XYZ file of C-alpha atoms in Angstrom:
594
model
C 32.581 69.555 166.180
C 36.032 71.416 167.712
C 38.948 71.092 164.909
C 42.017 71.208 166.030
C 45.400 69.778 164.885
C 45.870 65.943 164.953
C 49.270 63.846 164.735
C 49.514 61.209 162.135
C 51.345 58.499 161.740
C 52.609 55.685 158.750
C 54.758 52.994 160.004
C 57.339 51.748 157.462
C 56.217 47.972 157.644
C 54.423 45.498 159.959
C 55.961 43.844 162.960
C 55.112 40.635 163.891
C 55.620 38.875 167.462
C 57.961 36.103 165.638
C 59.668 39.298 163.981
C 60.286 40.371 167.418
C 59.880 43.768 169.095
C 63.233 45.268 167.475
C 61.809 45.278 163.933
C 58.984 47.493 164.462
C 59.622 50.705 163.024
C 58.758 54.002 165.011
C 56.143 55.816 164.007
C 56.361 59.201 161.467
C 54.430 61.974 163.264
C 53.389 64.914 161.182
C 50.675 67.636 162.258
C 47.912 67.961 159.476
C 45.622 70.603 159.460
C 42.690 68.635 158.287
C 38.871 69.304 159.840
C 38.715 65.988 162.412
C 36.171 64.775 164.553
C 37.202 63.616 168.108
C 37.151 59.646 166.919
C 39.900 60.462 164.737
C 41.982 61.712 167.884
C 40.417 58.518 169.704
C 41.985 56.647 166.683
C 45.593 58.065 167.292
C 45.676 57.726 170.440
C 45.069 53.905 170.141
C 47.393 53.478 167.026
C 50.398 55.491 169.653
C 49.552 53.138 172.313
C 49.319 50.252 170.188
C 52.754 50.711 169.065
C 54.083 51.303 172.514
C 52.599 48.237 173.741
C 53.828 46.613 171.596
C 57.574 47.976 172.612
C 56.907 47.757 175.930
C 55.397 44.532 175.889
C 51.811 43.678 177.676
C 51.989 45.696 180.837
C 48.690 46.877 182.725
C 47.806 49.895 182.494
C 48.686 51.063 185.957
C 47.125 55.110 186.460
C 45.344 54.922 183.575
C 41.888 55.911 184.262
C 38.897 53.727 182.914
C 36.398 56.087 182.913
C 36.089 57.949 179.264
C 33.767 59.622 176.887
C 31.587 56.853 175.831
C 32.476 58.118 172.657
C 35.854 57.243 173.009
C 34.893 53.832 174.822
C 33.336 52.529 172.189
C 36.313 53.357 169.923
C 38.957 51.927 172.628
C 37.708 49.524 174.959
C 38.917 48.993 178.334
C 40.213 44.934 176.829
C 42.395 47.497 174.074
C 44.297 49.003 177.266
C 44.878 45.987 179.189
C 46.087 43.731 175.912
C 46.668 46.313 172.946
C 48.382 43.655 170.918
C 45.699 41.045 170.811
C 43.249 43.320 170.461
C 44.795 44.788 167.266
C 45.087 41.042 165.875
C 41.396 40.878 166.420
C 40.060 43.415 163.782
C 38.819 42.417 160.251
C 41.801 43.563 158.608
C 43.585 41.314 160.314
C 41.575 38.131 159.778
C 41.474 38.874 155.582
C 44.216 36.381 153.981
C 46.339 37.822 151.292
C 45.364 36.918 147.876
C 48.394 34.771 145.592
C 49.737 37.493 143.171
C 50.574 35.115 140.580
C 46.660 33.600 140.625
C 45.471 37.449 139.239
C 47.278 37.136 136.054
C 46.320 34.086 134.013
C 49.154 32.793 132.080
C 46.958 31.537 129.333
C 46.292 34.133 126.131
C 42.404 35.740 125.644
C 40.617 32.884 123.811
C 39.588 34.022 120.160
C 36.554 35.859 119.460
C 33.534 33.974 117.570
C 32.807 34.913 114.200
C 30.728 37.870 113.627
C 27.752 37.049 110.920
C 28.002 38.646 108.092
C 31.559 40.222 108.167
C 33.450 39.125 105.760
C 36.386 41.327 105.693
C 39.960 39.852 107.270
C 41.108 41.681 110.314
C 43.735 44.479 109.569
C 46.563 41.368 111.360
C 45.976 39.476 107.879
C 45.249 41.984 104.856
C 47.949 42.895 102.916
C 48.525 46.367 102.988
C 51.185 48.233 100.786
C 53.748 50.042 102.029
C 54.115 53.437 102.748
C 56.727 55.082 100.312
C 57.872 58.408 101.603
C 57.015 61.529 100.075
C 59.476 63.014 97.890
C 60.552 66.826 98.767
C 58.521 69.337 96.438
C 60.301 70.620 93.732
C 58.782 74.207 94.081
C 59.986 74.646 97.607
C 63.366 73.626 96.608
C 63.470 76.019 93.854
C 62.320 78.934 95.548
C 64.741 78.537 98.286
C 67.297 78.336 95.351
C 66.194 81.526 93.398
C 66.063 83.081 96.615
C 70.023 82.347 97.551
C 70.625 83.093 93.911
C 68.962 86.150 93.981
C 70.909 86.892 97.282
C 74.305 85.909 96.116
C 73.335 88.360 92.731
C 73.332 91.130 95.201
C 76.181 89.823 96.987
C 78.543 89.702 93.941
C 76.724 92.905 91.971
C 79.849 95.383 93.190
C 83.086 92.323 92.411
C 81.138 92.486 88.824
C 81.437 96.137 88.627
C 85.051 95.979 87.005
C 83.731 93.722 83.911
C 81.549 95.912 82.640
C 82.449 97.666 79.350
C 84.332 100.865 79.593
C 82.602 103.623 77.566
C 80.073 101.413 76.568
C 77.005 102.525 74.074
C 74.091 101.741 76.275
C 70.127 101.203 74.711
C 67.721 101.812 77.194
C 65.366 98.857 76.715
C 62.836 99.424 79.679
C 62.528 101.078 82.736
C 64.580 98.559 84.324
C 66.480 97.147 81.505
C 69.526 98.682 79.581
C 71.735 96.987 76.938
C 76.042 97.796 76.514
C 77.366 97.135 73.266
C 81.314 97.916 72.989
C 81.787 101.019 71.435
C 84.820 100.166 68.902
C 82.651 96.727 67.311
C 80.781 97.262 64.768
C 77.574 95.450 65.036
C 74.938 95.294 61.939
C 72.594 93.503 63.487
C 72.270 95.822 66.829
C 68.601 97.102 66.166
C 67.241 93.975 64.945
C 68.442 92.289 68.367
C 67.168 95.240 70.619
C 63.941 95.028 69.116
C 63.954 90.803 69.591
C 65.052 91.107 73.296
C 62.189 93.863 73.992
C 59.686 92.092 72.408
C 60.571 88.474 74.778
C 62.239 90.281 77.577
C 60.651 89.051 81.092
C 62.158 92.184 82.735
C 60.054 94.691 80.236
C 56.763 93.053 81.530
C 57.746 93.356 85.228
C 55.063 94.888 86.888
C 55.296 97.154 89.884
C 53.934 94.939 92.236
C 56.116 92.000 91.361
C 59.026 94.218 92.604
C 60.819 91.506 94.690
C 64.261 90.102 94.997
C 63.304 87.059 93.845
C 61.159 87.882 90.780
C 64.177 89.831 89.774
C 67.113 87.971 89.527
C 65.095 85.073 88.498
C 64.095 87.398 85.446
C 67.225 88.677 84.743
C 68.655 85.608 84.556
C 65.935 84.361 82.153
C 66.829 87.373 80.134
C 70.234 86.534 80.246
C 69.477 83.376 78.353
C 67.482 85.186 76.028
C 69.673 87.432 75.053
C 72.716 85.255 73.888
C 69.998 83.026 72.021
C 69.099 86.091 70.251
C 72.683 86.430 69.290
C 73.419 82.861 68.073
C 70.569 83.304 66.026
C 72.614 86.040 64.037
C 76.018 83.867 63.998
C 77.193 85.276 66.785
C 78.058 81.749 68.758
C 80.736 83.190 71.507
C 78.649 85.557 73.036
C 79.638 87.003 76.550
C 76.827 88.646 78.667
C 77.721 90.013 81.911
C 74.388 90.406 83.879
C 74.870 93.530 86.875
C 72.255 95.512 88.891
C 73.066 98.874 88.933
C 71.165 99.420 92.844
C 70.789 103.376 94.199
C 72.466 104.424 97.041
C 70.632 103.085 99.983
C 69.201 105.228 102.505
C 70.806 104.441 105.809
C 68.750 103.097 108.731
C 67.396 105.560 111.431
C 69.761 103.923 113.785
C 72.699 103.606 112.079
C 73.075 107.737 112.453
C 75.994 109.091 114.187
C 75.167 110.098 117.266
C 77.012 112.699 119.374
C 77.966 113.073 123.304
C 74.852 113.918 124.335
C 73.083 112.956 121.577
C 69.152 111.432 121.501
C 69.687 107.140 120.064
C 67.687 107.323 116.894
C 64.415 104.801 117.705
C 65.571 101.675 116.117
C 64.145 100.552 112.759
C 61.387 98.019 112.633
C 61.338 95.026 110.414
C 58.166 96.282 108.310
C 60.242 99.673 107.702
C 63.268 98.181 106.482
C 61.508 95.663 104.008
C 59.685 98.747 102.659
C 63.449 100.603 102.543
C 65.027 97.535 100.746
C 61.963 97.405 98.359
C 62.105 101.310 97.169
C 65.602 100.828 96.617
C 64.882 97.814 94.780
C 62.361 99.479 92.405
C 65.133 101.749 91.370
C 67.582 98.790 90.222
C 68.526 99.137 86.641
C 69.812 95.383 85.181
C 72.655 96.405 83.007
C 73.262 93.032 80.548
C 76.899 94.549 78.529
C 77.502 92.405 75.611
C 80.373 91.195 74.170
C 79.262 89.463 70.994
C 82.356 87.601 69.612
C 82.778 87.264 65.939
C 80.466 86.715 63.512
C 80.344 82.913 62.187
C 79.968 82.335 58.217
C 78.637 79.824 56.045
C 81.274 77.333 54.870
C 79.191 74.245 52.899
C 75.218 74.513 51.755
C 74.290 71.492 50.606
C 70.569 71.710 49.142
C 69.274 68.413 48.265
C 69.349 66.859 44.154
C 68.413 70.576 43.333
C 71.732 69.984 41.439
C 70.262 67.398 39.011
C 67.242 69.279 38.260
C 67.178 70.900 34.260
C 66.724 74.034 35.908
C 69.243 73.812 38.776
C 70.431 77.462 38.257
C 66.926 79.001 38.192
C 66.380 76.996 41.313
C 69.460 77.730 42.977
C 69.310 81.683 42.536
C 65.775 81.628 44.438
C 68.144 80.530 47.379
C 69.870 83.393 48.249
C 72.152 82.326 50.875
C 75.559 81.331 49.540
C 79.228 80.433 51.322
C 80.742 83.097 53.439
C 77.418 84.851 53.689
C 77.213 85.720 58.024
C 75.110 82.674 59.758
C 71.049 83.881 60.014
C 68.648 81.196 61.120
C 65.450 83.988 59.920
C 67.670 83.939 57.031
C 67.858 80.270 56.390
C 64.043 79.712 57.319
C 63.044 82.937 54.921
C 64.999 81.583 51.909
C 63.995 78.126 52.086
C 59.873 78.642 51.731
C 61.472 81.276 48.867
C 62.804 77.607 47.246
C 59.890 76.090 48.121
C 57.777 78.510 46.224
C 59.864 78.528 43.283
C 59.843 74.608 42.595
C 56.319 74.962 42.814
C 56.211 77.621 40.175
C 58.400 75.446 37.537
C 55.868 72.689 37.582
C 57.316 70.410 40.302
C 54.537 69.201 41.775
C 55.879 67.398 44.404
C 58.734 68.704 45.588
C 59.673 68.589 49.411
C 61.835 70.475 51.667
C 62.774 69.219 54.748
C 63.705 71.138 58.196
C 67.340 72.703 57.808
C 70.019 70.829 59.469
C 73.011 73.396 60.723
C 76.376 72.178 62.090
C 78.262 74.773 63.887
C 82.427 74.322 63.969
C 84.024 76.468 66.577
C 87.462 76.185 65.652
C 87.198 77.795 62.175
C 84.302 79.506 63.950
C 81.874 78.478 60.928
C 78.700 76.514 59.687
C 77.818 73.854 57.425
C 74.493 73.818 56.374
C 72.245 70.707 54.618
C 68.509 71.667 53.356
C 67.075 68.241 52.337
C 65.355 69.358 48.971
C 64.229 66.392 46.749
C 62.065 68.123 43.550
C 60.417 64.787 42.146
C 59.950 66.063 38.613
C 58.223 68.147 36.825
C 54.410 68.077 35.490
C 51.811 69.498 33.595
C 48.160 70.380 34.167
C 45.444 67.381 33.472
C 41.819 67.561 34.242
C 40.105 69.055 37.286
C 37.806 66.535 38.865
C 34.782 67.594 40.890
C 33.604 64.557 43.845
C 29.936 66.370 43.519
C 29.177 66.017 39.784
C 25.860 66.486 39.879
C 26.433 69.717 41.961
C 29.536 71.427 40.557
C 30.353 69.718 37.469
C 34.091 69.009 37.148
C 33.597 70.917 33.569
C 32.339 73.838 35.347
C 35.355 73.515 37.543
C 37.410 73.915 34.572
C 35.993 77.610 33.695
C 36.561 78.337 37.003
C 40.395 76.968 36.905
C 42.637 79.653 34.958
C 45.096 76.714 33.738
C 44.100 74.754 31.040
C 45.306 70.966 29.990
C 48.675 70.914 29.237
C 49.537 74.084 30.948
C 52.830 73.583 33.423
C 52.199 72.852 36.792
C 52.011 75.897 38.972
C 50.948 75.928 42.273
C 49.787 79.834 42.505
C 47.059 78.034 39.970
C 46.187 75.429 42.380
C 45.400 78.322 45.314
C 43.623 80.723 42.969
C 41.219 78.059 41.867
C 40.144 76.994 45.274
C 39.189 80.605 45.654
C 37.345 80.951 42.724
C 35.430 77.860 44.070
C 34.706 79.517 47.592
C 33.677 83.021 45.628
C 30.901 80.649 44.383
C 29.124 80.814 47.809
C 27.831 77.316 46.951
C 30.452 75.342 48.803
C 31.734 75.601 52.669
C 34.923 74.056 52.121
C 36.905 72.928 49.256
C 40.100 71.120 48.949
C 42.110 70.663 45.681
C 45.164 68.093 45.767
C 47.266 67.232 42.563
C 47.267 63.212 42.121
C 50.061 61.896 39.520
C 48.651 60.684 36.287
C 52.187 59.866 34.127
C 55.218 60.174 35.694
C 57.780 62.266 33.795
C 59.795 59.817 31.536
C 62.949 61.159 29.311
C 63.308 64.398 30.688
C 59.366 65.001 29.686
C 57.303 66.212 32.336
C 54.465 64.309 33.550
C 50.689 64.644 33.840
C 48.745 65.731 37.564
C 45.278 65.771 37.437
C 42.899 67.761 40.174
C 40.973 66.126 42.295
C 38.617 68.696 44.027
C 37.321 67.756 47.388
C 33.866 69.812 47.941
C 31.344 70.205 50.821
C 27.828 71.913 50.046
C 26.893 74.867 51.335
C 23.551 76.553 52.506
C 21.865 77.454 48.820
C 18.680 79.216 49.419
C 17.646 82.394 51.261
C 14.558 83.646 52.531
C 13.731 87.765 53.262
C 11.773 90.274 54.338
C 10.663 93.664 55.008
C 7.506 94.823 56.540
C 7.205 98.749 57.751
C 5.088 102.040 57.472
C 6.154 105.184 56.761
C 3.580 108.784 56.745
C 4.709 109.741 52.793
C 4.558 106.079 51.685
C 2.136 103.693 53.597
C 2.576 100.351 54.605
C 5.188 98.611 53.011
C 5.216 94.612 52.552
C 8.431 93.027 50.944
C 9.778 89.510 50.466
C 11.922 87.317 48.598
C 13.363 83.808 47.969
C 16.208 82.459 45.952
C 17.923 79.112 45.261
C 21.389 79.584 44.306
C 22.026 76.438 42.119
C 18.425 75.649 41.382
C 19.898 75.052 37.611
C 23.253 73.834 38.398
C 25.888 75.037 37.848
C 25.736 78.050 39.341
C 22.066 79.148 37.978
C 20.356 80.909 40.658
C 16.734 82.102 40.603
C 14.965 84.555 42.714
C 11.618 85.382 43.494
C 10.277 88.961 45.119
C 7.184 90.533 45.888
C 5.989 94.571 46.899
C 2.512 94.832 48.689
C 2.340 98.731 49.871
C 0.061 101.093 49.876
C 1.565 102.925 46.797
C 3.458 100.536 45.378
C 3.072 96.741 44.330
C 5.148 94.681 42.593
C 6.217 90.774 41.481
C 9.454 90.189 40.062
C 11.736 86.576 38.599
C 15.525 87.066 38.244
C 17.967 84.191 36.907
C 21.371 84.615 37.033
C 24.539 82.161 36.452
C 27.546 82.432 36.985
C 31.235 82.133 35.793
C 28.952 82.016 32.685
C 31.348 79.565 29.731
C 34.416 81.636 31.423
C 35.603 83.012 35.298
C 33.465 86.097 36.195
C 30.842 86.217 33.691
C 27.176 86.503 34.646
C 24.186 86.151 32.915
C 21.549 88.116 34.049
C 17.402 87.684 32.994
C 15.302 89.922 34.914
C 10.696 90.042 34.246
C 8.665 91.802 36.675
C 5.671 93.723 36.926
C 5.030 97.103 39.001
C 2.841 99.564 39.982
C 3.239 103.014 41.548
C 0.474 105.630 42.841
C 2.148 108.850 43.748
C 1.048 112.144 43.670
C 3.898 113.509 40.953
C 2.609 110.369 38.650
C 1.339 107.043 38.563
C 2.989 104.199 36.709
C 2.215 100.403 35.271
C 5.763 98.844 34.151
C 5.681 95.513 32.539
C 9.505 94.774 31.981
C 11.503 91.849 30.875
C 15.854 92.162 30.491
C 18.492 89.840 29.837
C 22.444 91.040 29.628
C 25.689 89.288 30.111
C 27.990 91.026 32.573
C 31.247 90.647 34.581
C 32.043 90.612 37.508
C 34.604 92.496 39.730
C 36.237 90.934 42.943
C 37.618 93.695 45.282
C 37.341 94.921 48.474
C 33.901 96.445 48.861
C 31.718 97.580 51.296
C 29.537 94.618 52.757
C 26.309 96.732 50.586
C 26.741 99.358 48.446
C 23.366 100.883 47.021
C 23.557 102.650 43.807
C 20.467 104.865 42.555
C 19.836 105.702 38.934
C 17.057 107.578 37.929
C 15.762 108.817 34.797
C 15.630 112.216 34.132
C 12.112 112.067 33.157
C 11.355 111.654 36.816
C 14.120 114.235 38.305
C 11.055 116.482 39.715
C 9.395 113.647 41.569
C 12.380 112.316 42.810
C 13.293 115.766 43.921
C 10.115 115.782 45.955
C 10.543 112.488 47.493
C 14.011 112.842 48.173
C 13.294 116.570 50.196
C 10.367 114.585 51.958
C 12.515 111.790 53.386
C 14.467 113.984 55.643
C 10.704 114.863 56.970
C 8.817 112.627 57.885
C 8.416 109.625 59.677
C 10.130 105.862 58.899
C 9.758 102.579 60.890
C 11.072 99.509 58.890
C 11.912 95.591 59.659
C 13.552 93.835 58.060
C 15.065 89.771 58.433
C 16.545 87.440 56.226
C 17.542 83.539 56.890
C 19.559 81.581 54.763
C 18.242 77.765 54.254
């Protein structure tokens, strides 16, 4: 169909004949470029006559020709032309009454929906729900943003602090990035012992290189700032002043901050990458310079140790303390001297004594200390009788050969610790516990009586071994063996072993016991028969031995092998001994304790 552009028009509102003529609007006319069909110009046409009808009022169409595209005659009929306005009454649209507005809205609420079977959970209108608190602000946001305008403001302020550092200061280089100023007119006793503290706890020394950061810096060197006038109060120095600098390289200037002149090339201008990287090898240079000003030295002016004073011995006792008023304020001093007191009173046979944590009250005025060690000696005592809780295992008179006090003897706790290591050396026992338990209480100025009470827990007791191998000068080689170590207790151990080679058999008893009627004697008894088929001799022993012996404690290899042979035999030992290093050895050996 032909397209061409149609005119289009909206009226503004609807004019009725009661409404009169006057309030029908004119028509808008636009052009549209829309595709059309010729009923759609048909259409226009009617709507523009329709509305000047309706102006105009009926008039017949005088001139106006009646004979039209069928087309358009069925669109506008020749009853359209002659009455416009009653024909446009006529259509469907016109005949459909207006709904009521307010009859499309009820006014009444959604009636409630029927129970569902088998819900039985309340709808969210009715449960009970707890209310939201707000989330607090995390703490490690908020202190990185503060280390981080710390560490800024450090940098800030690092050239105002400039003029407190100590003129002609003694600096100790600490670590790469660490250095120490001490004043050079103070004498300081002490200096080397706090270096060495601060380098051993510094957080700057362990700063690696790829924790190189603003952040991690200041942060550290204000930990070490701490740590360093801790260090000091701990040798009496309570009025310390540490000034904390960074001593920062000259920076290299930006490319673009270069002078240029007339006629000069601009420098390219710096990227953000390349001046982080700038800022960051300049800060791997920084040296943190910490100059100390210790103050003076604070001194003991009252130690107060307990009822040491009432003790018979109070002088003895007093002289292992050796810490006395106007002595400089150590707190390794005061912690070193007081297990020296509490060593002591357990050497002069009190058996209870007790010394409590050390209680230091610093003065700043007088700039001195006051110190009060809670010491309360409870008496003294003397040795009673050791008793064993396995009897039938370790007697509690066996117990007393071990012990190297006797009844009667004063109290001294060395005794106490080397008796529960004379009980361990047995082997018998995994763990063993000795505790002194009041008897008499001293009376009179007399000491009292303690006896021991030792706590024991068994250990493995037998073993089980063996060796199996072949070897091309010897044979085939069978060995075994099994002991009991308390099979006659206390202490009496028996083994049995065996030989089943090609040159060599053998079957062998031993029983030994130990800590034999006193510590470290043994009592050996040794029978066993042997054979031996060699080619320097052959042999049939039949031997039975018995001999006391003693035994040595020290630090010795976990096996030592000794060799003694008689000289009878040097020529075939010779030969063995030169045919070892030639020929061929394969060996197993295991062993399992039980």
């Amino acid at each position: 169909m032909p397209c061409r552009p149609s005119l289009n028009w909206r009226p503004s509102r609807w004019a009725t004949a009661r409404q009169g003529w006057s309030a029908l609007a004119w028509p808008k006319v636009s052009l549209r470029s829309d595709i059309f069909c010729l009923s759609g110009l048909a259409r226009a046409l009617a709507t523009l006559g329709l509305g000047l009808g309706a102006t105009l009022g009926p008039l017949p169409a005088l001139g106006q020709s009646r004979n039209a595209d069928p087309a358009l005659e069925a669109l506008i009929p020749d009853s359209a032309i002659d009455n416009p306005q009653a024909w446009a009454r006529d259509t469907d649209a016109a005949h459909t009454t207006v709904p009521d507005v307010s009859t499309l809205i009820s006014p009444d609420p959604l009636p409630a929906l029927p129970p569902m079977p088998g819900i039985t959970l309340e709808w969210p209108d009715k449960a009970d729900l707890p209310a939201i608190e707000p989330l607090s602000p995390d703490p490690d946001i908020a202190d990185a943003q503060e280390q981080a305008k710390a560490a800024g403001v450090a940098l800030e302020t690092d050239d105002s602090a400039q003029g407190l550092r100590i003129a002609n200061a003694t600096l100790v280089h600490v670590a790469n990035q660490v250095e120490l100023a001490f004043p050079p007119d103070v004498t300081l006793p002490d200096r080397d012992a706090i270096v060495a503290r601060f380098k051993g706890l510094s957080a700057l020394a362990t700063l690696k290189d790829d924790e190189d950061n603003l952040a991690q810096l200041t942060r550290r060197a204000k930990s070490d700032a701490d740590l360093l006038q801790q260090i000091l109060r701990v040798y009496g120095y309570y009025d310390p002043d540490v000034i904390q600098t960074i001593e920062r390289p000259t920076t290299t200037p930006a490319p673009n901050s270069a002078a240029t002149g007339a006629g000069a090339t601009p420098a390219k201008a710096e990227t953000a990458e390349e001046a982080r990287a700038r800022r960051q090898a300049s800060l791997a240079k920084a040296v943190v310079r910490f100059d100390v000003q210790p103050g003076p030295q604070y001194r003991f002016a009252h130690i107060a140790l307990g009822d040491i004073q009432a003790a018979s011995d109070a002088q003895d006792l007093r002289a292992a303390f050796h810490l006395n008023v106007g002595d400089p304020i150590n707190s390794d001093k005061i912690l070193t001297e007081k297990d020296s007191l509490n060593k002591e009173m357990g050497e002069r046979g009190y058996a209870f004594a007790t010394v409590g944590e050390p209680d230091l009250v610093i003065d700043h005025e007088p700039r001195t200390g006051d110190l009060n060690l809670p010491v309360t000696t409870g008496g003294k005592y003397r040795f009673g009788h050791v008793n064993s809780n396995l009897p039938a295992y370790l007697s509690s008179r066996h117990l007393e050969r071990i012990a190297r006090f006797r009844p009667g003897d004063m109290y001294q706790r060395s005794d106490m610790d080397d008796l529960r290591e004379g009980i361990l050396a047995t082997s018998l026992v995994s763990t063993a516990t000795v505790k002194a338990r009041e008897v008499t209480p001293p009376t009179n100025g007399q000491p009292g009586v303690v006896d021991v009470d030792v706590d024991l827990t068994k250990a493995p007791q037998r073993t089980l071994a063996g060796l199996i191998g072949y070897s091309s000068g010897e044979g085939a080689r069978l060995e075994g063996s099994w002991e009991h170590r308390n099979f006659f207790p206390p202490e009496g151990m028996i083994r049995f072993r065996g030989v089943l080679g090609t040159q060599e058999q053998l079957a062998g008893f031993t029983f030994r016991r130990n800590n034999f009627h006193e510590r470290d004697q043994v009592l050996t008894a040794d029978l066993y028969a042997q054979t031996i088929q060699v080619r320097a001799y052959d042999a049939n022993t039949l031997s039975a031995t018995a001999s006391p012996g003693k035994a040595i404690h020290a630090d010795l290899p976990e096996a030592v092998d000794l060799f003694v042979r008689h000289p009878a035999d040097r020529h075939a030992g010779n030969h063995q001994h030169h045919a070892a290093h030639h020929l061929f050895h394969r060996r197993t050996a295991f062993a399992r304790r039980l």
